[in-house]
mmCIF file with all atom_site columns, C-alpha atoms in Angstrom:
data_model
loop_
_atom_site.group_PDB
_atom_site.id
_atom_site.type_symbol
_atom_site.label_atom_id
_atom_site.label_alt_id
_atom_site.label_comp_id
_atom_site.label_asym_id
_atom_site.label_entity_id
_atom_site.label_seq_id
_atom_site.pdbx_PDB_ins_code
_atom_site.Cartn_x
_atom_site.Cartn_y
_atom_site.Cartn_z
_atom_site.occupancy
_atom_site.B_iso_or_equiv
_atom_site.pdbx_formal_charge
_atom_site.auth_seq_id
_atom_site.auth_comp_id
_atom_site.auth_asym_id
_atom_site.auth_atom_id
_atom_site.pdbx_PDB_model_num
ATOM 1   C CA . TYR A 1 1   ? 151.277 -103.380 -4.066  1.00 96.00 ? 715 TYR A CA 1
ATOM 2   C CA . ASP A 1 2   ? 147.803 -102.359 -5.620  1.00 96.00 ? 716 ASP A CA 1
ATOM 3   C CA . GLN A 1 3   ? 148.204 -102.121 -9.273  1.00 98.00 ? 717 GLN A CA 1
ATOM 4   C CA . ALA A 1 4   ? 150.627 -105.023 -8.666  1.00 98.00 ? 718 ALA A CA 1
ATOM 5   C CA . LYS A 1 5   ? 148.010 -106.984 -6.827  1.00 98.00 ? 719 LYS A CA 1
ATOM 6   C CA . GLN A 1 6   ? 145.711 -107.048 -9.332  1.00 98.00 ? 720 GLN A CA 1
ATOM 7   C CA . ILE A 1 7   ? 148.029 -107.917 -12.068 1.00 97.00 ? 721 ILE A CA 1
ATOM 8   C CA . TYR A 1 8   ? 148.533 -110.702 -10.554 1.00 96.00 ? 722 TYR A CA 1
ATOM 9   C CA . GLN A 1 9   ? 144.525 -111.091 -9.755  1.00 97.00 ? 723 GLN A CA 1
ATOM 10  C CA . SER A 1 10  ? 144.364 -110.812 -13.715 1.00 96.00 ? 724 SER A CA 1
ATOM 11  C CA . ALA A 1 11  ? 146.722 -113.376 -14.211 1.00 96.00 ? 725 ALA A CA 1
ATOM 12  C CA . ILE A 1 12  ? 145.525 -115.925 -12.505 1.00 95.00 ? 726 ILE A CA 1
ATOM 13  C CA . ALA A 1 13  ? 142.355 -115.448 -13.503 1.00 94.00 ? 727 ALA A CA 1
ATOM 14  C CA . VAL A 1 14  ? 143.610 -116.338 -17.239 1.00 93.00 ? 728 VAL A CA 1
ATOM 15  C CA . LEU A 1 15  ? 145.108 -120.277 -16.029 1.00 90.00 ? 729 LEU A CA 1
ATOM 16  C CA . PRO A 1 16  ? 142.739 -122.503 -16.765 1.00 85.00 ? 730 PRO A CA 1
ATOM 17  C CA . LYS A 1 17  ? 140.538 -124.070 -13.718 1.00 80.00 ? 731 LYS A CA 1
ATOM 18  C CA . SER A 1 18  ? 142.228 -127.003 -13.400 1.00 78.00 ? 732 SER A CA 1
ATOM 19  C CA . LEU A 1 19  ? 145.674 -127.129 -13.397 1.00 75.00 ? 733 LEU A CA 1
ATOM 20  C CA . LYS A 1 20  ? 146.911 -129.835 -16.069 1.00 75.00 ? 734 LYS A CA 1
ATOM 21  C CA . SER A 1 21  ? 150.926 -129.798 -15.487 1.00 79.00 ? 735 SER A CA 1
ATOM 22  C CA . ALA A 1 22  ? 153.113 -128.785 -12.677 1.00 80.00 ? 736 ALA A CA 1
ATOM 23  C CA . ALA A 1 23  ? 154.161 -126.032 -14.419 1.00 82.00 ? 737 ALA A CA 1
ATOM 24  C CA . GLN A 1 24  ? 150.733 -123.850 -14.206 1.00 85.00 ? 738 GLN A CA 1
ATOM 25  C CA . ALA A 1 25  ? 150.686 -125.538 -10.279 1.00 85.00 ? 739 ALA A CA 1
ATOM 26  C CA . GLN A 1 26  ? 153.774 -123.671 -9.944  1.00 87.00 ? 740 GLN A CA 1
ATOM 27  C CA . LEU A 1 27  ? 152.514 -120.572 -11.775 1.00 91.00 ? 741 LEU A CA 1
ATOM 28  C CA . ALA A 1 28  ? 149.158 -120.617 -9.758  1.00 93.00 ? 742 ALA A CA 1
ATOM 29  C CA . ALA A 1 29  ? 151.100 -121.117 -6.563  1.00 93.00 ? 743 ALA A CA 1
ATOM 30  C CA . SER A 1 30  ? 153.812 -118.117 -7.381  1.00 95.00 ? 744 SER A CA 1
ATOM 31  C CA . LEU A 1 31  ? 150.996 -115.627 -8.817  1.00 97.00 ? 745 LEU A CA 1
ATOM 32  C CA . ARG A 1 32  ? 149.090 -116.579 -5.169  1.00 98.00 ? 746 ARG A CA 1
ATOM 33  C CA . LEU A 1 33  ? 152.481 -115.494 -3.054  1.00 98.00 ? 747 LEU A CA 1
ATOM 34  C CA . ASN A 1 34  ? 152.968 -112.177 -5.280  1.00 98.00 ? 748 ASN A CA 1
ATOM 35  C CA . VAL A 1 35  ? 148.728 -111.065 -4.491  1.00 99.00 ? 749 VAL A CA 1
ATOM 36  C CA . ALA A 1 36  ? 149.656 -112.670 -0.736  1.00 99.00 ? 750 ALA A CA 1
ATOM 37  C CA . ALA A 1 37  ? 152.935 -110.032 -0.632  1.00 98.00 ? 751 ALA A CA 1
ATOM 38  C CA . CYS A 1 38  ? 151.169 -107.352 -2.015  1.00 99.00 ? 752 CYS A CA 1
ATOM 39  C CA . SER A 1 39  ? 148.865 -107.955 0.714   1.00 98.00 ? 753 SER A CA 1
ATOM 40  C CA . LEU A 1 40  ? 150.724 -108.033 2.680   1.00 98.00 ? 754 LEU A CA 1
ATOM 41  C CA . LYS A 1 41  ? 152.649 -105.220 2.287   1.00 98.00 ? 755 LYS A CA 1
ATOM 42  C CA . LEU A 1 42  ? 148.568 -103.352 2.278   1.00 98.00 ? 756 LEU A CA 1
ATOM 43  C CA . GLU A 1 43  ? 147.743 -104.286 5.066   1.00 98.00 ? 757 GLU A CA 1
ATOM 44  C CA . ASP A 1 44  ? 145.385 -106.484 4.679   1.00 98.00 ? 758 ASP A CA 1
ATOM 45  C CA . PHE A 1 45  ? 146.324 -109.609 6.574   1.00 99.00 ? 759 PHE A CA 1
ATOM 46  C CA . GLN A 1 46  ? 143.233 -112.109 5.570   1.00 99.00 ? 760 GLN A CA 1
ATOM 47  C CA . GLU A 1 47  ? 143.496 -111.970 2.369   1.00 98.00 ? 761 GLU A CA 1
ATOM 48  C CA . ALA A 1 48  ? 147.221 -112.814 3.397   1.00 99.00 ? 762 ALA A CA 1
ATOM 49  C CA . ALA A 1 49  ? 146.740 -115.801 4.970   1.00 99.00 ? 763 ALA A CA 1
ATOM 50  C CA . ASP A 1 50  ? 143.591 -117.168 2.483   1.00 98.00 ? 764 ASP A CA 1
ATOM 51  C CA . GLU A 1 51  ? 146.140 -116.894 -0.541  1.00 98.00 ? 765 GLU A CA 1
ATOM 52  C CA . CYS A 1 52  ? 148.761 -118.077 1.202   1.00 98.00 ? 766 CYS A CA 1
ATOM 53  C CA . SER A 1 53  ? 146.096 -121.450 1.936   1.00 97.00 ? 767 SER A CA 1
ATOM 54  C CA . LEU A 1 54  ? 145.445 -121.171 -1.381  1.00 95.00 ? 768 LEU A CA 1
ATOM 55  C CA . ALA A 1 55  ? 149.248 -121.788 -3.160  1.00 95.00 ? 769 ALA A CA 1
ATOM 56  C CA . LEU A 1 56  ? 150.159 -124.615 -0.722  1.00 95.00 ? 770 LEU A CA 1
ATOM 57  C CA . GLU A 1 57  ? 147.044 -126.727 -2.429  1.00 91.00 ? 771 GLU A CA 1
ATOM 58  C CA . LEU A 1 58  ? 148.948 -125.724 -5.532  1.00 90.00 ? 772 LEU A CA 1
ATOM 59  C CA . VAL A 1 59  ? 152.346 -126.915 -3.964  1.00 85.00 ? 773 VAL A CA 1
ATOM 60  C CA . ILE A 1 60  ? 151.603 -130.251 -4.204  1.00 77.00 ? 774 ILE A CA 1
ATOM 61  C CA . GLY A 1 61  ? 151.452 -130.105 -7.979  1.00 61.00 ? 775 GLY A CA 1
ATOM 62  C CA . ALA A 1 62  ? 154.447 -128.155 -8.463  1.00 64.00 ? 776 ALA A CA 1
ATOM 63  C CA . PRO A 1 63  ? 158.091 -130.046 -9.455  1.00 64.00 ? 777 PRO A CA 1
ATOM 64  C CA . GLU A 1 64  ? 159.837 -131.612 -6.761  1.00 70.00 ? 778 GLU A CA 1
ATOM 65  C CA . GLY A 1 65  ? 162.426 -129.080 -6.660  1.00 70.00 ? 779 GLY A CA 1
ATOM 66  C CA . PHE A 1 66  ? 159.921 -126.307 -5.792  1.00 73.00 ? 780 PHE A CA 1
ATOM 67  C CA . GLN A 1 67  ? 158.014 -127.772 -3.526  1.00 84.00 ? 781 GLN A CA 1
ATOM 68  C CA . ARG A 1 68  ? 160.158 -127.272 -0.927  1.00 87.00 ? 782 ARG A CA 1
ATOM 69  C CA . PRO A 1 69  ? 160.684 -123.016 -1.688  1.00 91.00 ? 783 PRO A CA 1
ATOM 70  C CA . LEU A 1 70  ? 157.126 -122.512 -2.619  1.00 93.00 ? 784 LEU A CA 1
ATOM 71  C CA . ARG A 1 71  ? 156.162 -124.055 0.561   1.00 94.00 ? 785 ARG A CA 1
ATOM 72  C CA . ALA A 1 72  ? 158.110 -122.804 3.709   1.00 96.00 ? 786 ALA A CA 1
ATOM 73  C CA . LYS A 1 73  ? 157.286 -119.097 1.396   1.00 97.00 ? 787 LYS A CA 1
ATOM 74  C CA . ALA A 1 74  ? 153.811 -119.735 1.288   1.00 98.00 ? 788 ALA A CA 1
ATOM 75  C CA . LEU A 1 75  ? 153.866 -121.101 5.145   1.00 98.00 ? 789 LEU A CA 1
ATOM 76  C CA . TYR A 1 76  ? 155.880 -117.446 6.146   1.00 98.00 ? 790 TYR A CA 1
ATOM 77  C CA . ARG A 1 77  ? 153.908 -115.338 4.579   1.00 99.00 ? 791 ARG A CA 1
ATOM 78  C CA . ARG A 1 78  ? 151.099 -117.079 6.162   1.00 99.00 ? 792 ARG A CA 1
ATOM 79  C CA . ALA A 1 79  ? 152.891 -116.677 9.444   1.00 98.00 ? 793 ALA A CA 1
ATOM 80  C CA . VAL A 1 80  ? 153.179 -113.340 9.268   1.00 99.00 ? 794 VAL A CA 1
ATOM 81  C CA . ALA A 1 81  ? 149.746 -112.620 8.374   1.00 99.00 ? 795 ALA A CA 1
ATOM 82  C CA . LEU A 1 82  ? 148.874 -114.839 11.423  1.00 98.00 ? 796 LEU A CA 1
ATOM 83  C CA . GLU A 1 83  ? 150.669 -113.048 13.182  1.00 98.00 ? 797 GLU A CA 1
ATOM 84  C CA . HIS A 1 84  ? 148.875 -109.863 12.437  1.00 98.00 ? 798 HIS A CA 1
ATOM 85  C CA . LEU A 1 85  ? 145.920 -110.785 12.617  1.00 98.00 ? 799 LEU A CA 1
ATOM 86  C CA . GLY A 1 86  ? 146.470 -112.347 16.488  1.00 96.00 ? 800 GLY A CA 1
ATOM 87  C CA . ASP A 1 87  ? 146.541 -116.127 16.006  1.00 97.00 ? 801 ASP A CA 1
ATOM 88  C CA . LEU A 1 88  ? 149.461 -116.292 17.880  1.00 96.00 ? 802 LEU A CA 1
ATOM 89  C CA . ALA A 1 89  ? 149.001 -120.422 17.859  1.00 95.00 ? 803 ALA A CA 1
ATOM 90  C CA . SER A 1 90  ? 148.375 -121.044 14.739  1.00 97.00 ? 804 SER A CA 1
ATOM 91  C CA . ALA A 1 91  ? 151.354 -118.289 13.043  1.00 98.00 ? 805 ALA A CA 1
ATOM 92  C CA . PHE A 1 92  ? 154.299 -120.731 15.699  1.00 97.00 ? 806 PHE A CA 1
ATOM 93  C CA . LYS A 1 93  ? 153.150 -123.691 13.862  1.00 97.00 ? 807 LYS A CA 1
ATOM 94  C CA . ASP A 1 94  ? 153.302 -122.512 10.493  1.00 98.00 ? 808 ASP A CA 1
ATOM 95  C CA . VAL A 1 95  ? 156.721 -120.101 10.828  1.00 98.00 ? 809 VAL A CA 1
ATOM 96  C CA . ARG A 1 96  ? 158.074 -124.000 12.907  1.00 97.00 ? 810 ARG A CA 1
ATOM 97  C CA . GLU A 1 97  ? 156.886 -125.411 9.433   1.00 96.00 ? 811 GLU A CA 1
ATOM 98  C CA . ALA A 1 98  ? 159.348 -123.467 7.715   1.00 96.00 ? 812 ALA A CA 1
ATOM 99  C CA . HIS A 1 99  ? 161.902 -123.375 9.230   1.00 97.00 ? 813 HIS A CA 1
ATOM 100 C CA . THR A 1 100 ? 162.658 -127.355 8.676   1.00 95.00 ? 814 THR A CA 1
ATOM 101 C CA . LEU A 1 101 ? 162.290 -126.700 5.053   1.00 93.00 ? 815 LEU A CA 1
ATOM 102 C CA . GLN A 1 102 ? 164.464 -123.690 4.588   1.00 95.00 ? 816 GLN A CA 1
ATOM 103 C CA . PRO A 1 103 ? 166.440 -123.980 8.434   1.00 95.00 ? 817 PRO A CA 1
ATOM 104 C CA . LYS A 1 104 ? 169.529 -121.272 7.192   1.00 96.00 ? 818 LYS A CA 1
ATOM 105 C CA . ASP A 1 105 ? 166.460 -118.512 5.774   1.00 97.00 ? 819 ASP A CA 1
ATOM 106 C CA . GLY A 1 106 ? 167.233 -115.997 8.165   1.00 97.00 ? 820 GLY A CA 1
ATOM 107 C CA . ALA A 1 107 ? 163.528 -113.625 7.939   1.00 97.00 ? 821 ALA A CA 1
ATOM 108 C CA . ILE A 1 108 ? 162.109 -117.585 8.571   1.00 98.00 ? 822 ILE A CA 1
ATOM 109 C CA . GLY A 1 109 ? 164.528 -118.029 12.031  1.00 97.00 ? 823 GLY A CA 1
ATOM 110 C CA . SER A 1 110 ? 164.006 -113.832 13.182  1.00 97.00 ? 824 SER A CA 1
ATOM 111 C CA . LEU A 1 111 ? 159.765 -115.427 12.524  1.00 98.00 ? 825 LEU A CA 1
ATOM 112 C CA . VAL A 1 112 ? 160.175 -117.806 14.597  1.00 97.00 ? 826 VAL A CA 1
ATOM 113 C CA . ARG A 1 113 ? 162.269 -115.748 17.390  1.00 97.00 ? 827 ARG A CA 1
ATOM 114 C CA . LYS A 1 114 ? 159.645 -113.342 17.455  1.00 97.00 ? 828 LYS A CA 1
ATOM 115 C CA . ILE A 1 115 ? 156.976 -114.988 17.721  1.00 97.00 ? 829 ILE A CA 1
ATOM 116 C CA . ARG A 1 116 ? 158.181 -117.309 20.723  1.00 94.00 ? 830 ARG A CA 1
ATOM 117 C CA . GLU A 1 117 ? 158.732 -114.651 22.271  1.00 94.00 ? 831 GLU A CA 1
ATOM 118 C CA . GLN A 1 118 ? 155.080 -113.214 21.532  1.00 94.00 ? 832 GLN A CA 1
ATOM 119 C CA . LEU A 1 119 ? 153.745 -116.795 23.121  1.00 93.00 ? 833 LEU A CA 1
ATOM 120 C CA . ALA A 1 120 ? 155.974 -116.668 25.850  1.00 91.00 ? 834 ALA A CA 1
ATOM 121 C CA . LYS A 1 121 ? 154.669 -113.563 27.186  1.00 89.00 ? 835 LYS A CA 1
ATOM 122 C CA . LYS A 1 122 ? 151.209 -114.607 26.768  1.00 84.00 ? 836 LYS A CA 1
ATOM 123 C CA . VAL A 1 123 ? 151.331 -117.455 28.286  1.00 80.00 ? 837 VAL A CA 1
ATOM 124 C CA . GLY A 1 124 ? 152.670 -114.924 31.052  1.00 77.00 ? 838 GLY A CA 1
ATOM 125 C CA . GLU A 1 125 ? 150.547 -112.192 31.303  1.00 73.00 ? 839 GLU A CA 1
ATOM 126 C CA . GLU A 1 126 ? 147.923 -115.375 31.451  1.00 70.00 ? 840 GLU A CA 1
ATOM 127 C CA . GLY A 1 127 ? 149.498 -117.242 34.194  1.00 64.00 ? 841 GLY A CA 1
ATOM 128 C CA . ALA A 1 128 ? 149.534 -113.754 36.410  1.00 59.00 ? 842 ALA A CA 1
ATOM 129 C CA . ALA A 1 129 ? 146.005 -112.692 35.330  1.00 59.00 ? 843 ALA A CA 1
ATOM 130 C CA . ALA A 1 130 ? 145.228 -116.201 36.725  1.00 55.00 ? 844 ALA A CA 1
ATOM 131 C CA . ALA A 1 131 ? 147.148 -116.821 40.268  1.00 55.00 ? 845 ALA A CA 1
ATOM 132 C CA . PRO A 1 132 ? 144.958 -115.034 43.355  1.00 60.00 ? 846 PRO A CA 1
ATOM 133 C CA . PRO A 1 133 ? 145.328 -112.239 44.138  1.00 59.00 ? 847 PRO A CA 1
#
């Protein structure tokens, strides 16, 4: 995954600094999402989250038909990274938005349920810790 990540980063480096077309923005967003996927596999969760954020900025310039799936993929991958970083509230926000964009995606639906359960458990534990003895 490290070698693949380096190749994707090299491809990003040769793209023009100011993306002049929607196709260039779509390509740049896809490359960033590939870097994020490699970073997730390498357990570099902060880099994965950062790459997804950069991809989300680029998705706005992508052709209309590509915005929805690219945005959902970026939000999903960022949610996975944020979950591993312990930011459950932000992860849940991202995965819920991804689920709104792609409601039939099973992986997104599973992550919604998983993070919801983690948040409920965390709230329960905090409530128990705050309760008087």
